[in-house]
PDB file of C-alpha atoms and ligand atoms in Angstrom:
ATOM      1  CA  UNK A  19       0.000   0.000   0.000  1.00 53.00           C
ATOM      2  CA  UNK A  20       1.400   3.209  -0.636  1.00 88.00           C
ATOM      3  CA  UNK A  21      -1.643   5.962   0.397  1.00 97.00           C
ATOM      4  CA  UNK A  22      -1.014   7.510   3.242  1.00 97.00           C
ATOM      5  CA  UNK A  23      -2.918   9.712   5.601  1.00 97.00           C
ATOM      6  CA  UNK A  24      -0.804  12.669   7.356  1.00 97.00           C
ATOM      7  CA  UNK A  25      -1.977  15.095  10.149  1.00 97.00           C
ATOM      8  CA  UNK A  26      -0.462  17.958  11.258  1.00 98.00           C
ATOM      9  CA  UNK A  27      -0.252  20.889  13.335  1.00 97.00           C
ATOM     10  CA  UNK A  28       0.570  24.304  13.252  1.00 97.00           C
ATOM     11  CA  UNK A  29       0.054  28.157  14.502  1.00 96.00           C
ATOM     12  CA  UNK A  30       1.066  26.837  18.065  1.00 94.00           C
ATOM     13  CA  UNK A  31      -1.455  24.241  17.797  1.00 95.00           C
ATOM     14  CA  UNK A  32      -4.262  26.280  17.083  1.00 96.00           C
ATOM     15  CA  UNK A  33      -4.535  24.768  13.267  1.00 97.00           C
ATOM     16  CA  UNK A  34      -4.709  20.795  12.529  1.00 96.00           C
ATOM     17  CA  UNK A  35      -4.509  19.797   9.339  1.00 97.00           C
ATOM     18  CA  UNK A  36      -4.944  16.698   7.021  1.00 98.00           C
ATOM     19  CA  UNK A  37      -3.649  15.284   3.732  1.00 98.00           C
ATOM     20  CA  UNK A  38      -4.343  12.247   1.540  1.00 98.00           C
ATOM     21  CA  UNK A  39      -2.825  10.189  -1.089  1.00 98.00           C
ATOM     22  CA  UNK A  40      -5.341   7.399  -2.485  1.00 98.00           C
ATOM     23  CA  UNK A  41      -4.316   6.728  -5.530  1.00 98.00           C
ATOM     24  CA  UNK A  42      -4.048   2.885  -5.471  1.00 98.00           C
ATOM     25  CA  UNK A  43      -7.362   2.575  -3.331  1.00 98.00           C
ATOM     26  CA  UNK A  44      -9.117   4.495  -6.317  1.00 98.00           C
ATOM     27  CA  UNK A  45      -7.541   2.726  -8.395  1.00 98.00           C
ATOM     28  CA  UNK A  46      -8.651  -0.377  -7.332  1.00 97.00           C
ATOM     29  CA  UNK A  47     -12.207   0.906  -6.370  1.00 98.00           C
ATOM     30  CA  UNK A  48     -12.346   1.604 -10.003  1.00 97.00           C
ATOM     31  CA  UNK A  49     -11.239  -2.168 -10.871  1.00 96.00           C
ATOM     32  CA  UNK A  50     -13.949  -3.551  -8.349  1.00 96.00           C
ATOM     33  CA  UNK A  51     -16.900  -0.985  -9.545  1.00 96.00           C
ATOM     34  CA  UNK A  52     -15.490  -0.412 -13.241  1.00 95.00           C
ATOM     35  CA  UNK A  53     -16.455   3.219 -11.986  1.00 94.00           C
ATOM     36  CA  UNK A  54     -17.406   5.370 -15.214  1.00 91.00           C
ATOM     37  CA  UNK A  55     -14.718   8.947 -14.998  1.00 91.00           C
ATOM     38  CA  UNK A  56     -17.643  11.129 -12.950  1.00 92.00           C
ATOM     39  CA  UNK A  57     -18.498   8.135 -10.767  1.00 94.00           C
ATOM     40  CA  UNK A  58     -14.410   7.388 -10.091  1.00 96.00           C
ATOM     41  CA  UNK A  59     -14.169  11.265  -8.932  1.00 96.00           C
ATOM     42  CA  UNK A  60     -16.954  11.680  -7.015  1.00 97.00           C
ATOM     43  CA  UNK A  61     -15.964   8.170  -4.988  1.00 98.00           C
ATOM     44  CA  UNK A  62     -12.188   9.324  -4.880  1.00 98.00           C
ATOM     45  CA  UNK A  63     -13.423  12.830  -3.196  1.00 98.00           C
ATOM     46  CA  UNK A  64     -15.374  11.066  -0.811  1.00 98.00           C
ATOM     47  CA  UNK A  65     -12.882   8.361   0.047  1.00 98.00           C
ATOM     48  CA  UNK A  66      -9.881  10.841   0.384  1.00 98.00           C
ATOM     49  CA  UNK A  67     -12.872  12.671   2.550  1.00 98.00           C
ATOM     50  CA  UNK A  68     -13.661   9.706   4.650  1.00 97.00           C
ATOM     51  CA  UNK A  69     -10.307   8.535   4.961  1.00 96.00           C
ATOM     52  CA  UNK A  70      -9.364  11.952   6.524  1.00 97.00           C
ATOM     53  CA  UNK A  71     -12.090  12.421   8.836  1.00 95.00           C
ATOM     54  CA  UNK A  72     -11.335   9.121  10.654  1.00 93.00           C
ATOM     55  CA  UNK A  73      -8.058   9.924  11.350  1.00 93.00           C
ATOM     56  CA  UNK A  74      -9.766  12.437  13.747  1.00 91.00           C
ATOM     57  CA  UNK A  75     -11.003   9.947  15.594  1.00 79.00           C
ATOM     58  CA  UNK A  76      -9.020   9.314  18.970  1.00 78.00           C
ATOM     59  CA  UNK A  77      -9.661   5.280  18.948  1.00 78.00           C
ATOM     60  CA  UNK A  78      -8.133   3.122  16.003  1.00 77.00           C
ATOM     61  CA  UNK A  79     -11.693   1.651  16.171  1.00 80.00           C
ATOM     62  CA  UNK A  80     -13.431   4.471  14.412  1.00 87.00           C
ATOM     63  CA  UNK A  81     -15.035   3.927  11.282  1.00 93.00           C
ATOM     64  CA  UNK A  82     -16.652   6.994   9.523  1.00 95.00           C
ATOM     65  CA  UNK A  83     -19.305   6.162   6.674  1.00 97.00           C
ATOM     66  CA  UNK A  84     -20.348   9.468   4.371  1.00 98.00           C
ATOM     67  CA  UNK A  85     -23.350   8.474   2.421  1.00 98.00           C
ATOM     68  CA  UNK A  86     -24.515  10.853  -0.026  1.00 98.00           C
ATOM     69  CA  UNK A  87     -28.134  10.680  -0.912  1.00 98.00           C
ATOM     70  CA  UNK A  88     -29.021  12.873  -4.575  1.00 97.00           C
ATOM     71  CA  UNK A  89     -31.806  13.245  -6.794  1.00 95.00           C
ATOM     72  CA  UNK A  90     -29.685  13.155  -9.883  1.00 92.00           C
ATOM     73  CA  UNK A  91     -29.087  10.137 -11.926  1.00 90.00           C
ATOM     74  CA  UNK A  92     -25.734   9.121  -9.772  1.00 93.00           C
ATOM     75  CA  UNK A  93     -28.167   8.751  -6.885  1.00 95.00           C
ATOM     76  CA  UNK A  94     -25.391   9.159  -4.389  1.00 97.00           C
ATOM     77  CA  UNK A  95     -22.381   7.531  -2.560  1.00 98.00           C
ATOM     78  CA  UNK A  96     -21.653   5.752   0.421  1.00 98.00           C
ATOM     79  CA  UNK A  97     -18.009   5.860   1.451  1.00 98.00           C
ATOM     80  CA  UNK A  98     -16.498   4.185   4.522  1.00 97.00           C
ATOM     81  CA  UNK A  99     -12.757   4.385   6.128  1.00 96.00           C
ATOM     82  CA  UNK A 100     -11.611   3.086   9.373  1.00 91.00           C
ATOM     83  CA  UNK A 101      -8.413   4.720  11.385  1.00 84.00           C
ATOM     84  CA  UNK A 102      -6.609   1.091  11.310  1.00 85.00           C
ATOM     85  CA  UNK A 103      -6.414   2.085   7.358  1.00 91.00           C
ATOM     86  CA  UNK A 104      -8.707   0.533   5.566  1.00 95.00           C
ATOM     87  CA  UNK A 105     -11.212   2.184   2.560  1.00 97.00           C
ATOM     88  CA  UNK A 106     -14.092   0.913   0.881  1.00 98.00           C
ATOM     89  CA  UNK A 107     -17.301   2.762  -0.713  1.00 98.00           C
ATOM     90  CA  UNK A 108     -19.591   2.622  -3.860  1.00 98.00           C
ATOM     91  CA  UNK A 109     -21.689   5.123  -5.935  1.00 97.00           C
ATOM     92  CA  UNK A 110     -25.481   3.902  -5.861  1.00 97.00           C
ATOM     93  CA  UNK A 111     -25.927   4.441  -9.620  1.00 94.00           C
ATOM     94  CA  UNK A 112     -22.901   3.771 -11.808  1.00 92.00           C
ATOM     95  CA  UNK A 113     -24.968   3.461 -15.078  1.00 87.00           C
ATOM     96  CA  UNK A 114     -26.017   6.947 -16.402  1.00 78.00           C
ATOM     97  CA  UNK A 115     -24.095   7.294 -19.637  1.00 65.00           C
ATOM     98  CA  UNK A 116     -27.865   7.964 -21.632  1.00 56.00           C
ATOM     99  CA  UNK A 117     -27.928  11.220 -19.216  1.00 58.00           C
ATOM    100  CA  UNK A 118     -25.066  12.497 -21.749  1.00 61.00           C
ATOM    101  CA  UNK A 119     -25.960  16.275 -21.061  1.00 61.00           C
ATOM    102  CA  UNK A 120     -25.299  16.616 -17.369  1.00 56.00           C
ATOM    103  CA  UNK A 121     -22.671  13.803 -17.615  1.00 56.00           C
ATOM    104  CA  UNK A 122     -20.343  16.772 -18.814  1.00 65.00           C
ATOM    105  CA  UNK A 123     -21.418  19.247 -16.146  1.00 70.00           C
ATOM    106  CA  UNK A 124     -19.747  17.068 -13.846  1.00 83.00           C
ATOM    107  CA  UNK A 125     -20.038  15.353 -10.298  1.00 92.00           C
ATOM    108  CA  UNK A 126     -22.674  18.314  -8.440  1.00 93.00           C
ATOM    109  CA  UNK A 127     -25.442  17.726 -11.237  1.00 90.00           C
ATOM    110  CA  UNK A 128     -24.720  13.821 -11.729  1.00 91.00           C
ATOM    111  CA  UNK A 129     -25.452  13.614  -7.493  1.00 94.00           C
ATOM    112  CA  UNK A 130     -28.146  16.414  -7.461  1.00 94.00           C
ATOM    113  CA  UNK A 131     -30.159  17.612  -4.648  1.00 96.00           C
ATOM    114  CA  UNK A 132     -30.110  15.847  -1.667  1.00 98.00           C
ATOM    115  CA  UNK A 133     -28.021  15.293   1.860  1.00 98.00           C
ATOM    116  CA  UNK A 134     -24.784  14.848   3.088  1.00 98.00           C
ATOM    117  CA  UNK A 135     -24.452  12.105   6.428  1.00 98.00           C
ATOM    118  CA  UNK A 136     -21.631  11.435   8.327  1.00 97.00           C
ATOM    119  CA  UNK A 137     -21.595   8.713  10.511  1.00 96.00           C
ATOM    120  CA  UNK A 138     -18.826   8.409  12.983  1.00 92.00           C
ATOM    121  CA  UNK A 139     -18.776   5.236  14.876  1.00 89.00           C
ATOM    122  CA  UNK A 140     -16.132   5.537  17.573  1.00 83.00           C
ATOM    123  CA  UNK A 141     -17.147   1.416  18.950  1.00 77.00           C
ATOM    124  CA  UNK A 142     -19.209   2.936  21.665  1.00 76.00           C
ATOM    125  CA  UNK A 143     -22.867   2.625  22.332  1.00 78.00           C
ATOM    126  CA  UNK A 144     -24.752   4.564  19.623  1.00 84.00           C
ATOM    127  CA  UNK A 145     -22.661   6.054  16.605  1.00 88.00           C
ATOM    128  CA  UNK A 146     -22.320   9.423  16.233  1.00 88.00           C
ATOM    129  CA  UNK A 147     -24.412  11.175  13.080  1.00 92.00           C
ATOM    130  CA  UNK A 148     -24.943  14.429  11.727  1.00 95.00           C
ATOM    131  CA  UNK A 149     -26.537  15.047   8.355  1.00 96.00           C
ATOM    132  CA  UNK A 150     -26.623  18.808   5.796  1.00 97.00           C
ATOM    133  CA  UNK A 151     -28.071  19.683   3.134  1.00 97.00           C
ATOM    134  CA  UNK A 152     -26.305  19.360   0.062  1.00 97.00           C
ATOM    135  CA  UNK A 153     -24.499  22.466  -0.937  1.00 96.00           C
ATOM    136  CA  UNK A 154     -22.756  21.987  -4.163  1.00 94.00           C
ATOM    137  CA  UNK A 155     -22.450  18.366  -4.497  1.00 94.00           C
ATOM    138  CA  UNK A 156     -18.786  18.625  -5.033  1.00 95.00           C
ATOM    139  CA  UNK A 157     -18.066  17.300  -2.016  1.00 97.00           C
ATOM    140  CA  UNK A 158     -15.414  19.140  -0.722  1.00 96.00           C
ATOM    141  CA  UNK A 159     -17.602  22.542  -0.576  1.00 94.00           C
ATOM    142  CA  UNK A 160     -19.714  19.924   1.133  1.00 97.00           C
ATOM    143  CA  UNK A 161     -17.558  18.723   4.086  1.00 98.00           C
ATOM    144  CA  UNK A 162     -16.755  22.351   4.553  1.00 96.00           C
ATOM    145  CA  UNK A 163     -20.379  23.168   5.460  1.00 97.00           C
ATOM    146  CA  UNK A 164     -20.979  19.890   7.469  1.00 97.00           C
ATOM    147  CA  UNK A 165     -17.817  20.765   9.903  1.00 95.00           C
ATOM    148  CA  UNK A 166     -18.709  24.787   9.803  1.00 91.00           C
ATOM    149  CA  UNK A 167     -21.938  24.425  10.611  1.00 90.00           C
ATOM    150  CA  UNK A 168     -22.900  21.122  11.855  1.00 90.00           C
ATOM    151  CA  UNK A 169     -19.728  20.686  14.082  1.00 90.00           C
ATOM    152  CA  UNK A 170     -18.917  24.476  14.613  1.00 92.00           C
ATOM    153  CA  UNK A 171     -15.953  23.833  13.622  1.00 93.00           C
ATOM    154  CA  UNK A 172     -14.584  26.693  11.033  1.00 92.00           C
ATOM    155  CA  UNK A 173     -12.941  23.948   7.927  1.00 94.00           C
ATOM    156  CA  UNK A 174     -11.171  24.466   4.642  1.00 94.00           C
ATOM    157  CA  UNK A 175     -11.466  21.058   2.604  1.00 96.00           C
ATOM    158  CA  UNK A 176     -10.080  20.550  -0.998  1.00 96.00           C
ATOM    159  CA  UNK A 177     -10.696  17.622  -2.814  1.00 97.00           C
ATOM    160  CA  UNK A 178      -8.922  16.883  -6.204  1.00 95.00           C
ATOM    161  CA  UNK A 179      -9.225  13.518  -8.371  1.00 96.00           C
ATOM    162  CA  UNK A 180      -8.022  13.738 -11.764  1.00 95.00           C
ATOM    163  CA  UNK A 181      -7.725  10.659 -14.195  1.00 94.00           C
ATOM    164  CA  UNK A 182      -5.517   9.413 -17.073  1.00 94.00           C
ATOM    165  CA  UNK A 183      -6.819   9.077 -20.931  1.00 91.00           C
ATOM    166  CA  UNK A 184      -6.833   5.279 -20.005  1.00 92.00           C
ATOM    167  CA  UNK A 185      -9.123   6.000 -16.571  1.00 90.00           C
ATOM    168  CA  UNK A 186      -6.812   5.128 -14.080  1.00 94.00           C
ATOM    169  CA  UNK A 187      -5.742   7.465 -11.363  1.00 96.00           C
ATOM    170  CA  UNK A 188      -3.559  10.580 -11.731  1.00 96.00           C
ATOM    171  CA  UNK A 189      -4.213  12.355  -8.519  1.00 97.00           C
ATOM    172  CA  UNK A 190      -6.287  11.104  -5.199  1.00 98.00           C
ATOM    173  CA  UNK A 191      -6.036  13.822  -3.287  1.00 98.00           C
ATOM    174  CA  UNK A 192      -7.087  15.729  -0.550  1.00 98.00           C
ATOM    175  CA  UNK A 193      -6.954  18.443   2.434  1.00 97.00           C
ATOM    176  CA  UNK A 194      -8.539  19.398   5.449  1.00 97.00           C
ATOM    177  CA  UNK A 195      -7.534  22.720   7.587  1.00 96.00           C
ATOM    178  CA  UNK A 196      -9.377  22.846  11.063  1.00 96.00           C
ATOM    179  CA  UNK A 197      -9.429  26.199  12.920  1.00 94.00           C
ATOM    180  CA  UNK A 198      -9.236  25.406  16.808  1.00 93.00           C
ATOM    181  CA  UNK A 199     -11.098  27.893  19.058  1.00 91.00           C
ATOM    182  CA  UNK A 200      -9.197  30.945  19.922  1.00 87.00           C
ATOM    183  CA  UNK A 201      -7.229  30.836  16.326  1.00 89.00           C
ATOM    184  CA  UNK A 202      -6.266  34.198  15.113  1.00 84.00           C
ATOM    185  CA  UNK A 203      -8.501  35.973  11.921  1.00 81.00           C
ATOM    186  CA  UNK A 204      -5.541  36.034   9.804  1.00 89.00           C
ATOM    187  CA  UNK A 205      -4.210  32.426  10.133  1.00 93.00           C
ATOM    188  CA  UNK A 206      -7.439  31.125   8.294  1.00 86.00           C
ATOM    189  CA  UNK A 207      -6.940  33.471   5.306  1.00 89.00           C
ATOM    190  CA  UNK A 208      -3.001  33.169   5.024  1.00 93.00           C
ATOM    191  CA  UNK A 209      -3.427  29.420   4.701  1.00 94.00           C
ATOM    192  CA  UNK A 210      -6.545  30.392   2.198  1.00 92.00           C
ATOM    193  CA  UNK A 211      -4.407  32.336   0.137  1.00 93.00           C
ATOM    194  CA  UNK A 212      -1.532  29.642   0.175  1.00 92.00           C
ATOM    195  CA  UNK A 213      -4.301  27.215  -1.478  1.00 92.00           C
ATOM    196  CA  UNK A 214      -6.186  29.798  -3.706  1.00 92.00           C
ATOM    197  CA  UNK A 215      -1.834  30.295  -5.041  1.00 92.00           C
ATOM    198  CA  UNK A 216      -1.864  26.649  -5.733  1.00 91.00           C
ATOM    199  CA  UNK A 217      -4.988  26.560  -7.389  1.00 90.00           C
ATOM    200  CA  UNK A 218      -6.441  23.324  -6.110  1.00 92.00           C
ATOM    201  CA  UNK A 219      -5.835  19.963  -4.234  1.00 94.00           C
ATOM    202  CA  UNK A 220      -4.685  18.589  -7.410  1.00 94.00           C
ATOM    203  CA  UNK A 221      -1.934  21.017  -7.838  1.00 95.00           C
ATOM    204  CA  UNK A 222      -0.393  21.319  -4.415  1.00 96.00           C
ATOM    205  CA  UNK A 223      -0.334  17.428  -4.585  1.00 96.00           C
ATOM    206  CA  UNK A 224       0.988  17.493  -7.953  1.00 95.00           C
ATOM    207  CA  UNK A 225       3.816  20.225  -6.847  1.00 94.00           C
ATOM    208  CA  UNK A 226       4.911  18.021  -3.888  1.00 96.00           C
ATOM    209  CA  UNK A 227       4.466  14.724  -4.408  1.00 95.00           C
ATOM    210  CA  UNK A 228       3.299  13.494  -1.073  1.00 97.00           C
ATOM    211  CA  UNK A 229       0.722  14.179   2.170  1.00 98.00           C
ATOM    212  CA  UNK A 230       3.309  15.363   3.876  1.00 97.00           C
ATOM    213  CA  UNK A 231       4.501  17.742   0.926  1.00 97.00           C
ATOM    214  CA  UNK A 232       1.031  19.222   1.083  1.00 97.00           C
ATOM    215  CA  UNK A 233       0.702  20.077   4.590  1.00 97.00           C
ATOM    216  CA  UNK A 234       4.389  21.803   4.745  1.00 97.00           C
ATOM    217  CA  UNK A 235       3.415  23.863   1.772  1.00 96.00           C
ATOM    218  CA  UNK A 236      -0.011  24.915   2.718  1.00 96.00           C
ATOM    219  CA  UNK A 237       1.330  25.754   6.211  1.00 96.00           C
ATOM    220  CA  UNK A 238       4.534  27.073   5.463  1.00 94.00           C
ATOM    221  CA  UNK A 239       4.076  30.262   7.810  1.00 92.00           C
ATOM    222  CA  UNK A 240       2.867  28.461  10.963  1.00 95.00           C
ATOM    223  CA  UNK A 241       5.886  26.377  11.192  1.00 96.00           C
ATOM    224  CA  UNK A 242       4.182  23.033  10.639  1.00 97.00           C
ATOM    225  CA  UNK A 243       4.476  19.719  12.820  1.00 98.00           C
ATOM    226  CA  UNK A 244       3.712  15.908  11.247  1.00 97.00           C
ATOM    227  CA  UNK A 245       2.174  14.389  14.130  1.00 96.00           C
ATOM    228  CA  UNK A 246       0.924  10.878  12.286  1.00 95.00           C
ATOM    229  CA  UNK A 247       1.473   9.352   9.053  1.00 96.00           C
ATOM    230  CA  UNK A 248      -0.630   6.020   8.338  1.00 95.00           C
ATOM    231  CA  UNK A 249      -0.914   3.766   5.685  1.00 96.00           C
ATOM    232  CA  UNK A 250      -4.556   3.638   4.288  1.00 96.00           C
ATOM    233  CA  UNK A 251      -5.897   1.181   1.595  1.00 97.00           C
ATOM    234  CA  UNK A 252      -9.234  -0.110  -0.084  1.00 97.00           C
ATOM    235  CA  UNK A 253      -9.928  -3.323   1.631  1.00 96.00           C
ATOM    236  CA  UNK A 254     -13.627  -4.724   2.064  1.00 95.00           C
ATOM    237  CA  UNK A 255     -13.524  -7.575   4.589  1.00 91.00           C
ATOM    238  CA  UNK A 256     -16.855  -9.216   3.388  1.00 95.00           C
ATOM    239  CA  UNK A 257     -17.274 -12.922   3.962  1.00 95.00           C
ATOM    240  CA  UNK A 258     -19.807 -15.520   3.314  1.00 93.00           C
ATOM    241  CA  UNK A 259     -20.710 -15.263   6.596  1.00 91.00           C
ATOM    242  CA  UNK A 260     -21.325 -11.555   6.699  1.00 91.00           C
ATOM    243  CA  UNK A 261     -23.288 -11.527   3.435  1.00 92.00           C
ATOM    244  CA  UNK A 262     -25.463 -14.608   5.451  1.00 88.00           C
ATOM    245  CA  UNK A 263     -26.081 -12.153   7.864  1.00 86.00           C
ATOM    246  CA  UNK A 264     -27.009  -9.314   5.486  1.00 86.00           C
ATOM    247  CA  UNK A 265     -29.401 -11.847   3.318  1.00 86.00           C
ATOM    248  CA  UNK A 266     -31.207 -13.381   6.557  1.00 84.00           C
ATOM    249  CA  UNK A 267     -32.079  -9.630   7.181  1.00 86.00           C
ATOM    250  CA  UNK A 268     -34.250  -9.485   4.476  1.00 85.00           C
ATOM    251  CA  UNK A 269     -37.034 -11.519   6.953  1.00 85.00           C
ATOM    252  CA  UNK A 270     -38.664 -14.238   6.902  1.00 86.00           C
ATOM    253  CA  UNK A 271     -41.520 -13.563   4.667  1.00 88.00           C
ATOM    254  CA  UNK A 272     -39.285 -12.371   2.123  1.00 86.00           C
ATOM    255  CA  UNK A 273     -36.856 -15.525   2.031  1.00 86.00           C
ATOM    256  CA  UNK A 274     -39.635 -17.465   1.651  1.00 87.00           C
ATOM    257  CA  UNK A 275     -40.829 -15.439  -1.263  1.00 88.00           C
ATOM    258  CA  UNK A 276     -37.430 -16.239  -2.454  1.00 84.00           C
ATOM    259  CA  UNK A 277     -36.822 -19.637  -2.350  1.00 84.00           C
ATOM    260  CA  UNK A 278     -39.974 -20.363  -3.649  1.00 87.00           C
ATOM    261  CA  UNK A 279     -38.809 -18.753  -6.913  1.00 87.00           C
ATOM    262  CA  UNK A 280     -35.639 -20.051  -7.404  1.00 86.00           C
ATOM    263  CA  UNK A 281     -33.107 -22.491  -6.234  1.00 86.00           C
ATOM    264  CA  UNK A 282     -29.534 -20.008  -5.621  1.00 87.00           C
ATOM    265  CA  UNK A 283     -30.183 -16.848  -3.885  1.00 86.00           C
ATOM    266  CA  UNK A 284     -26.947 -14.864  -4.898  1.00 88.00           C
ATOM    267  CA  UNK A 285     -26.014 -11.693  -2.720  1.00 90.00           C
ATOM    268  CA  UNK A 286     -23.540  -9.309  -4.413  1.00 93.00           C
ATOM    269  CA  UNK A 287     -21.320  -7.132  -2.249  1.00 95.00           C
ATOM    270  CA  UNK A 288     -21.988  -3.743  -2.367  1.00 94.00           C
ATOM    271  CA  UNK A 289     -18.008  -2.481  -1.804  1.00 96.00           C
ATOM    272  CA  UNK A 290     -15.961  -5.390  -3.542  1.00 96.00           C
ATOM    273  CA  UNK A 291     -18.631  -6.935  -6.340  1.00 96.00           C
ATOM    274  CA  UNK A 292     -17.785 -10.507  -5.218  1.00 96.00           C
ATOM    275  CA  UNK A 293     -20.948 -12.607  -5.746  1.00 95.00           C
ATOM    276  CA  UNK A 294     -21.768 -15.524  -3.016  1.00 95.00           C
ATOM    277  CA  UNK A 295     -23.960 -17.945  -3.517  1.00 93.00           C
ATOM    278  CA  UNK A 296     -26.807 -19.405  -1.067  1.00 90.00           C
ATOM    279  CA  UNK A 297     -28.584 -22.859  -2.299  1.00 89.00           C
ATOM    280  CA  UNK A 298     -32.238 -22.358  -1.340  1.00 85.00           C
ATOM    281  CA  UNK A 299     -31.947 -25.303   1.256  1.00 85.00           C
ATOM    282  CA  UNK A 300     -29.293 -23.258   2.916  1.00 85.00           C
ATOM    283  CA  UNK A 301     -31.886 -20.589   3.315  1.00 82.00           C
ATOM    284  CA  UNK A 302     -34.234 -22.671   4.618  1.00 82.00           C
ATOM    285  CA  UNK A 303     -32.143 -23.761   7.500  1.00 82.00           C
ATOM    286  CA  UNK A 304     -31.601 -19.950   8.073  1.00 76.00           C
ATOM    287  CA  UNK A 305     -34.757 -19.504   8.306  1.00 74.00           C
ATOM    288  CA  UNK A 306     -35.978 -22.257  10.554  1.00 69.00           C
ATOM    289  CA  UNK A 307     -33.095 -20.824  12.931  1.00 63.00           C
TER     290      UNK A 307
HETATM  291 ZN1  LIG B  19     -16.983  -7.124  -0.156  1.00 62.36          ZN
END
């Protein structure tokens, strides 16, 4: 694996910062999903989102889920990343190449109206969830708004996913600036104006080469600290056991609806696409238990 997730601080600890490099875990999202170009950027964003937001987590047993919900014809996202370093996610809708027009406006029209959720389950009791109204769809302009105003906590986020002519993946990127109380008015828009210099995500990454290239740059004046760097990767973790789990949810009435029909009930996995099998007499015991 060779992603990484970096935090940082700086401005005498009044600033922390993240930065991610996911190439590889795009890369192989798009093998899994054969991800169309819109769909592979709008599930890198959210991955390089998700994969930075659980690094805020204290415990390495946090796992934060963002699920996108749109009206457009992407439908949404769900995208899931544990601190130990693992990714996963899928777009709901990866067929849409008939909606040609708004195919070329890009990933805010393709998702469409609808709501951001994050989900932050730290292994406690309940999991922790917030949910916004969708902004821009972008994502990034997103995550902003969710930490401004859901968390109160004042957030610069840059996203940038670009792809080669042959749709693999030139740049996973992303960053995350987080304004602790009692930081100064000016720190916020010197670091702003380091970014808007850059351009985007895609450019600081592509000017440095690494997480930890990013960070320095972006917070040149306020003498920057790496406090973590973690390796981060797609990995699902599905089993035939989970997926038995997932298909005797379905209920009773259901099952027996299904087996009735036909002989193999076959459960896909949403995150990794492998297909498991069930023979119908298999379900039956399921069900009797
Ligand atoms: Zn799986």
């Amino acid at each position: 694996m060779s992603d990484k997730v970096v935090r940082a601080s700086a401005y005498n600890d009044m600033v922390r910062a993240f930065a991610v490099d996911i190439r590889t875990a795009l890369d192989d999202a798009i093998g899994f999903h054969k991800l169309n170009p819109l769909s592979a950027i709008a599930l890198g964003r959210a991955l390089a989102g998700a994969a930075m937001i659980s690094e805020m987590g204290k415990s390495d047993e946090t796992v934060t889920t963002i699920k996108i919900k749109g009206k457009g014809p992407m439908g949404g996202l769900v995208a899931v990343a544990s601190k130990g370093g693992t990714l996963k996610g899928y777009v709901v809708n990866n067929n849409y190449a008939d909606y040609g027009d708004d195919a070329k406006l890009g990933v805010g029209p393709l998702i469409g109206e609808g709501t951001l959720t994050i989900v932050r389950d730290l292994g406690m009791k309940e999991p922790y969830s917030g949910t916004i109204p969708l902004q821009s769809g972008e994502i990034g302009d997103d995550l902003a708004y969710y930490f401004t105003y859901s968390e109160q906590i004042p957030s610069l986020v840059a996203l940038g996913v670009k792809l080669n002519p042959d749709a693999t993946t030139k740049t996973a990127a992303g960053i995350i600036v987080q304004l602790m109380p009692g930081a100064g008015e000016t720190t916020i828009s010197e670091i702003e104006q380091r970014l808007f210099k850059a351009g985007s995500a895609s450019s600081i990454f592509e000017k440095t080469g690494t997480p930890q290239g990013m960070l320095e740059y972006l917070l040149e004046k306020g003498n920057p600290e790496i406090t973590s760097v973690r390796e981060t990767g797609y990995k699902c973790g599905c089993s035939r056991d989970s997926m038995k789990r997932g298909v005797i949810s379905l209920g009773r009435e259901e099952l027996e609806k299904i087996i009735n029909e036909q002989d193999i009930v076959e459960a896909v996995c949403h995150f990794c696409e492998t297909r498991y099998t069930f023979s119908s007499s298999e379900i039956k015991n399921l069900i009797i238990n």
